[in-house]
Coordinates of N, CA and C in Angstrom, one line a residue:
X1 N 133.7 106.1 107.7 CA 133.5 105.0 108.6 C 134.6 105.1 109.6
X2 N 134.5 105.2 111.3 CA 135.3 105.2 111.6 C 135.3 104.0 112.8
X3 N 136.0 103.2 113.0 CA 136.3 102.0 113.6 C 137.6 102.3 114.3
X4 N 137.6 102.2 115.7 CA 138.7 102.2 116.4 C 139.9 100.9 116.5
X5 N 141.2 101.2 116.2 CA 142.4 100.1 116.2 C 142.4 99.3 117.7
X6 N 141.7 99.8 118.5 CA 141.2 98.5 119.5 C 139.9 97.7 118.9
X7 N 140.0 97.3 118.2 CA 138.6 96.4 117.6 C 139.1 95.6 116.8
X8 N 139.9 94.6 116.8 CA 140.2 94.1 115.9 C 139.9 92.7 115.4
X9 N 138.2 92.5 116.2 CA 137.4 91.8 115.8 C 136.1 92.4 115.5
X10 N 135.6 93.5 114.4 CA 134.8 94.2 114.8 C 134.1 93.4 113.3
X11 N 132.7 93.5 113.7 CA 131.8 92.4 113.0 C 131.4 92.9 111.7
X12 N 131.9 92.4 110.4 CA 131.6 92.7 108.7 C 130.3 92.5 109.1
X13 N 129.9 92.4 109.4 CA 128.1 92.4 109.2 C 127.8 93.2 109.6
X14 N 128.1 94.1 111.3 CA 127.9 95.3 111.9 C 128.1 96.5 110.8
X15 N 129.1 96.1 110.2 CA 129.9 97.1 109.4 C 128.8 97.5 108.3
X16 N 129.1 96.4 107.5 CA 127.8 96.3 106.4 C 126.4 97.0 106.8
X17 N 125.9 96.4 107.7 CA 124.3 97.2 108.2 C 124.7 98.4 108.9
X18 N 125.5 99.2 109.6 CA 126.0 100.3 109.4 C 125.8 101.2 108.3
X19 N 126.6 100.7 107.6 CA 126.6 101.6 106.2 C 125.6 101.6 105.6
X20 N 124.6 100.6 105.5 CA 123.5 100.4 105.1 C 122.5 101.3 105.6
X21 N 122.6 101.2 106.7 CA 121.6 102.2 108.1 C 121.9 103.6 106.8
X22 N 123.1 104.2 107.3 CA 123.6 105.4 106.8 C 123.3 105.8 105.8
X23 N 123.1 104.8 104.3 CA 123.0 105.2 102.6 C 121.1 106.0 103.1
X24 N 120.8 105.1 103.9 CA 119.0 105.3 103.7 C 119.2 106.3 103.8
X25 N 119.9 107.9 104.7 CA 119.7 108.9 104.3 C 118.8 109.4 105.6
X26 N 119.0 111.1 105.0 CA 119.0 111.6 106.1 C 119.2 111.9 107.9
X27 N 120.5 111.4 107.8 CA 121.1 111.6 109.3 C 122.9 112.0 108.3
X28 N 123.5 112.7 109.6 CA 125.3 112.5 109.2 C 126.1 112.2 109.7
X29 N 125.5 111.1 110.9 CA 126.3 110.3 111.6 C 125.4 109.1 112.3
X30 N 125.5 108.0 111.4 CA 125.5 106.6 112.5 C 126.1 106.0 113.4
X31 N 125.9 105.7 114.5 CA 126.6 105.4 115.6 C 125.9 104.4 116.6
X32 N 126.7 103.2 117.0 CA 125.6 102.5 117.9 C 126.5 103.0 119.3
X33 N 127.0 104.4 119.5 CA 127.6 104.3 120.9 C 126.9 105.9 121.4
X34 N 126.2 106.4 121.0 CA 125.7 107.9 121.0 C 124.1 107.4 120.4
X35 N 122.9 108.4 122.0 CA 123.3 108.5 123.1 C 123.6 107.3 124.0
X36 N 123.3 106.2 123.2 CA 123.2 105.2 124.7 C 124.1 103.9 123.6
X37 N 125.0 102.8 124.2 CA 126.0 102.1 123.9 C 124.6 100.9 123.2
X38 N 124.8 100.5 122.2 CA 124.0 99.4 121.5 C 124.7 98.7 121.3
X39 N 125.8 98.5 121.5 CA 127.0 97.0 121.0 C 127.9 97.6 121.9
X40 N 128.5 95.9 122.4 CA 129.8 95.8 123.3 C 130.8 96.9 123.2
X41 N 131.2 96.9 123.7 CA 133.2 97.7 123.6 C 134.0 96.7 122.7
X42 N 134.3 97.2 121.5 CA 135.1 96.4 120.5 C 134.4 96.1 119.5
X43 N 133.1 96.8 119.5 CA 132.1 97.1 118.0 C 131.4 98.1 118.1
X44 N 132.5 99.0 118.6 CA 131.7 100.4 117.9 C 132.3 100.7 116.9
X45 N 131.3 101.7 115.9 CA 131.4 102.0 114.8 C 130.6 103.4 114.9
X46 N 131.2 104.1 113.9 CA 130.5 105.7 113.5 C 130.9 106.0 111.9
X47 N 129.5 106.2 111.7 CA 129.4 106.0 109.8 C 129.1 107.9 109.8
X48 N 130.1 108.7 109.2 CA 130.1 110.3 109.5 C 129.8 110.5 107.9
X49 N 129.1 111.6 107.3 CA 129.2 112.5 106.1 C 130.7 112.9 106.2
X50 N 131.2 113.4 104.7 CA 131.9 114.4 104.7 C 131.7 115.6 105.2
X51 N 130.4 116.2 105.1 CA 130.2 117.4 105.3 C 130.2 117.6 106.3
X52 N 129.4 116.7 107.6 CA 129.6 116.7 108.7 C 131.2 117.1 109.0
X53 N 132.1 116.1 109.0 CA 133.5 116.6 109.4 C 133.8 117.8 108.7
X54 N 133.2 118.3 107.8 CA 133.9 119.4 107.2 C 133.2 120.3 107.8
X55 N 132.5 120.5 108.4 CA 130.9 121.8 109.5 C 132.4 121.6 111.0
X56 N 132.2 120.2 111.6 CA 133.0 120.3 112.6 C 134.0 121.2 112.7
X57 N 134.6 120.5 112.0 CA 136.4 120.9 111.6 C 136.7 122.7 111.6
X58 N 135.6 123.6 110.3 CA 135.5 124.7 110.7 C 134.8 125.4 112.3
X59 N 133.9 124.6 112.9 CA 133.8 125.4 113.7 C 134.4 125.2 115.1
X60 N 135.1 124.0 115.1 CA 136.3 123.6 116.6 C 136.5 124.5 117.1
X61 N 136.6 125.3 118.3 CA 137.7 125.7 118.8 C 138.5 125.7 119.7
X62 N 138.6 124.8 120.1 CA 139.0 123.9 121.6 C 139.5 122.9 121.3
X63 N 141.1 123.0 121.5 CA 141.6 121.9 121.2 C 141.1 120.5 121.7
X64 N 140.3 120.1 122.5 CA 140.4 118.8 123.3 C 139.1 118.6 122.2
X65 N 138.3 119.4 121.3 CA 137.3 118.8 120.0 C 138.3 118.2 118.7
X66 N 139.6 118.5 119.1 CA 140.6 117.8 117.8 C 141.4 117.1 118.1
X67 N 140.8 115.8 119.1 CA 141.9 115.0 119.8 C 141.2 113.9 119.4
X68 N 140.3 113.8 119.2 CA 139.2 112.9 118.3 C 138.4 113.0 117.6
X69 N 138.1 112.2 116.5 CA 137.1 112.5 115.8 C 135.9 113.2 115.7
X70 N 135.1 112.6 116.5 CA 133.3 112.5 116.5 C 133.0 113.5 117.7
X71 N 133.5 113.8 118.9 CA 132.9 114.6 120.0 C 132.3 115.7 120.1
X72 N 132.7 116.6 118.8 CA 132.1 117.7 118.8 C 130.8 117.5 118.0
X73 N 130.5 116.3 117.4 CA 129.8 116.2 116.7 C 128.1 116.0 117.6
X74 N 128.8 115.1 118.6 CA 128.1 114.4 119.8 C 127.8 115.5 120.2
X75 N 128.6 116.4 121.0 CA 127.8 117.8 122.0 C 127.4 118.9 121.0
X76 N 126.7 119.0 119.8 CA 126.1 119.7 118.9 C 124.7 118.9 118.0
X77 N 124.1 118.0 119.0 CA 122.9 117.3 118.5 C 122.3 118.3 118.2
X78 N 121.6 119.6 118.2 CA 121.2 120.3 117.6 C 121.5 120.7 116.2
X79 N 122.8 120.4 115.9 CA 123.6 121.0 114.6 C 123.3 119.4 113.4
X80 N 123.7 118.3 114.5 CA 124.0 117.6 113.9 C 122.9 116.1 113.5
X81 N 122.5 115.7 112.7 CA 121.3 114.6 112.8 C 122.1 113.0 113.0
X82 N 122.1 113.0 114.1 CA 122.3 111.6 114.5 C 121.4 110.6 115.1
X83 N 122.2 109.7 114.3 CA 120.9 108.3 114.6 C 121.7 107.1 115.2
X84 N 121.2 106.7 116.5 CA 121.7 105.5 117.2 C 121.4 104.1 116.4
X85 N 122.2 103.1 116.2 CA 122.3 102.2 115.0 C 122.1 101.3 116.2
X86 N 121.0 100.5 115.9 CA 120.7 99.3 116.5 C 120.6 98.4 116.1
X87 N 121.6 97.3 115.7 CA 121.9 96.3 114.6 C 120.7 95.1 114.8
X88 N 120.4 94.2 113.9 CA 119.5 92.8 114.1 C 120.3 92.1 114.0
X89 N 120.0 90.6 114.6 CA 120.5 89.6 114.4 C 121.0 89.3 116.0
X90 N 122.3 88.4 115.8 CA 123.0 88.1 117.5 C 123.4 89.8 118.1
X91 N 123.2 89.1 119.3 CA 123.9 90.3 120.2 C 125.0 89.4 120.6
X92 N 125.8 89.8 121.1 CA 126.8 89.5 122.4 C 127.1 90.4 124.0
X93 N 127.7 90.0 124.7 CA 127.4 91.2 125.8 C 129.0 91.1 126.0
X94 N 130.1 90.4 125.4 CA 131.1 90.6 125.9 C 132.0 91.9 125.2
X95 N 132.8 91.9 125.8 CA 133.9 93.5 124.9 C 134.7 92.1 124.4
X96 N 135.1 93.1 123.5 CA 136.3 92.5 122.6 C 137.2 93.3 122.2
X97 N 137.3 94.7 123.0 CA 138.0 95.4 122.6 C 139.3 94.8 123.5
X98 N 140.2 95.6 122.9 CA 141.9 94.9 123.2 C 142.6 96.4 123.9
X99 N 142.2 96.5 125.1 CA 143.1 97.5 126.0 C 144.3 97.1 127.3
X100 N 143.8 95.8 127.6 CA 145.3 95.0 128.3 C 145.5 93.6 127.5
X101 N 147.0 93.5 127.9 CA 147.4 92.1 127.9 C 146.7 91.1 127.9
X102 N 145.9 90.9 128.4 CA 144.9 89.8 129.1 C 144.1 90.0 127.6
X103 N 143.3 91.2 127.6 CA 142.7 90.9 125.8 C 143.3 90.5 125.0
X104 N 144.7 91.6 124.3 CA 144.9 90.8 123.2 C 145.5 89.4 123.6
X105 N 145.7 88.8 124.5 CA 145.7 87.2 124.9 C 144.4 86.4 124.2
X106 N 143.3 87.4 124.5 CA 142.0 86.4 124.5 C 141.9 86.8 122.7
X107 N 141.8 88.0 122.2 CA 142.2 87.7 121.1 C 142.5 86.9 119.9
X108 N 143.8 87.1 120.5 CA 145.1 86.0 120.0 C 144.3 84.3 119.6
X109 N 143.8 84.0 120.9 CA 143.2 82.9 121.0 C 142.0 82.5 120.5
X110 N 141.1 83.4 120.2 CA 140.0 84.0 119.2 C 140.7 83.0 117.9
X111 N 141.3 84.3 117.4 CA 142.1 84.0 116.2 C 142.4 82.8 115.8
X112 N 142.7 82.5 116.7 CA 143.9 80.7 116.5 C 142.9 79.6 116.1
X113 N 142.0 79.9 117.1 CA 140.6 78.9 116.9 C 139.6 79.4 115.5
X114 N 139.4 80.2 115.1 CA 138.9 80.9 113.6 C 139.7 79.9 112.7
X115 N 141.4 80.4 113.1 CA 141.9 80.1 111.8 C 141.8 78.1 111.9
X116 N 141.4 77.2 112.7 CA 141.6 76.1 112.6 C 139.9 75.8 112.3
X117 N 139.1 76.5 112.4 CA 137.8 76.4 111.8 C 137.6 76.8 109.8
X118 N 137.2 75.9 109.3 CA 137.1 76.1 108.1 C 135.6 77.1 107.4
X119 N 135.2 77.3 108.3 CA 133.8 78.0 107.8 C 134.0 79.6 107.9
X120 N 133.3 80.5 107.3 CA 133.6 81.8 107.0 C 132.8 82.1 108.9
X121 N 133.5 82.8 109.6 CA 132.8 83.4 110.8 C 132.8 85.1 111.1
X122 N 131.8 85.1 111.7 CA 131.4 86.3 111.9 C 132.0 86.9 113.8
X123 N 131.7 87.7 114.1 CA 132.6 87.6 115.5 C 131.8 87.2 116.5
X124 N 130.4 87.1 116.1 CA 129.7 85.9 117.3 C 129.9 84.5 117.6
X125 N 130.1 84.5 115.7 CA 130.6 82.9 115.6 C 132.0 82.8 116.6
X126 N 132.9 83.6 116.4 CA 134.6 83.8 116.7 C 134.1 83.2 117.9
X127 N 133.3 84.5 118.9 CA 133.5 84.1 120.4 C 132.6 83.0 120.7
X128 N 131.6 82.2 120.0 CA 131.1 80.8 120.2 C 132.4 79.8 119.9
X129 N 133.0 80.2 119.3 CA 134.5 79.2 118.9 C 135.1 79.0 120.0
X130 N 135.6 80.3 120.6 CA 136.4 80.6 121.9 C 136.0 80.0 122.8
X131 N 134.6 80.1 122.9 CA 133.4 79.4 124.5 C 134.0 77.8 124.1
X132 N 134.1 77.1 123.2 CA 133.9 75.9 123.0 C 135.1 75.5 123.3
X133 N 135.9 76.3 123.1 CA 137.5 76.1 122.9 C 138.2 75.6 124.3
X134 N 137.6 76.4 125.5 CA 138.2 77.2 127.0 C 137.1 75.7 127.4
X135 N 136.3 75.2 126.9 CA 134.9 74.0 128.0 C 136.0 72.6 128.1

């Protein structure tokens, strides 16, 4: 599973039906960002085989394929069986990914309002918290 450290509200549920997608089999990479983006910026996710990275890994040869994970995986759709992960349930359209100041600000503030909420939340609930929070 790979989850990027700008996501640091990335949705246990996403996660869960993710992996879920993945066990059913037959693909060696889930992804809701390849070919086309199915969740905001700040919930992506890519559910890889071992073997997959272990096929990559040997056949790299270009350093700019070992500067990240998944890319060579992505320009070898022929090689590789990938399946775009289209989650149920809420959508959201906002990012939540944390690349300036200004994010982890909004974040931060995410957070604060979760933690003064006593009910278990998910990150749709988070940014319904936020919406209520900022009215």
């Amino acid at each position: 599973m790979r989850v990027c450290a700008d996501s640091p509200l990335i949705d246990p549920a996403l996660v869960e039906a993710a992996i879920a997608d993945f066990l059913r089999g037959d693909v060696d990479l889930v992804t809701n960002t390849y070919p086309q983006r199915t969740a905001p910026h700040g919930q992506s996710i890519e559910v890889v085989s071992a073997d997959a990275l272990r096929t990559a890994v040997e056949r790299q040869r270009r350093k700019t394929d070992r500067e990240h994970v998944t890319p060579y995986l992505y320009s070898h759709p022929t090689v590789f069986r990938i399946r775009n992960f289209l989650p149920d349930g809420d959508a959201w359209a906002e990012s939540t990914a944390v690349d300036l100041e200004e994010d982890l600000a909004r974040v931060e503030a995410i957070l604060l309002e979760s933690a003064r909420s006593s009910a278990r939340t998910g990150t749709s609930d988070l940014l319904r918290l936020a919406e209520q929070d900022a009215a």
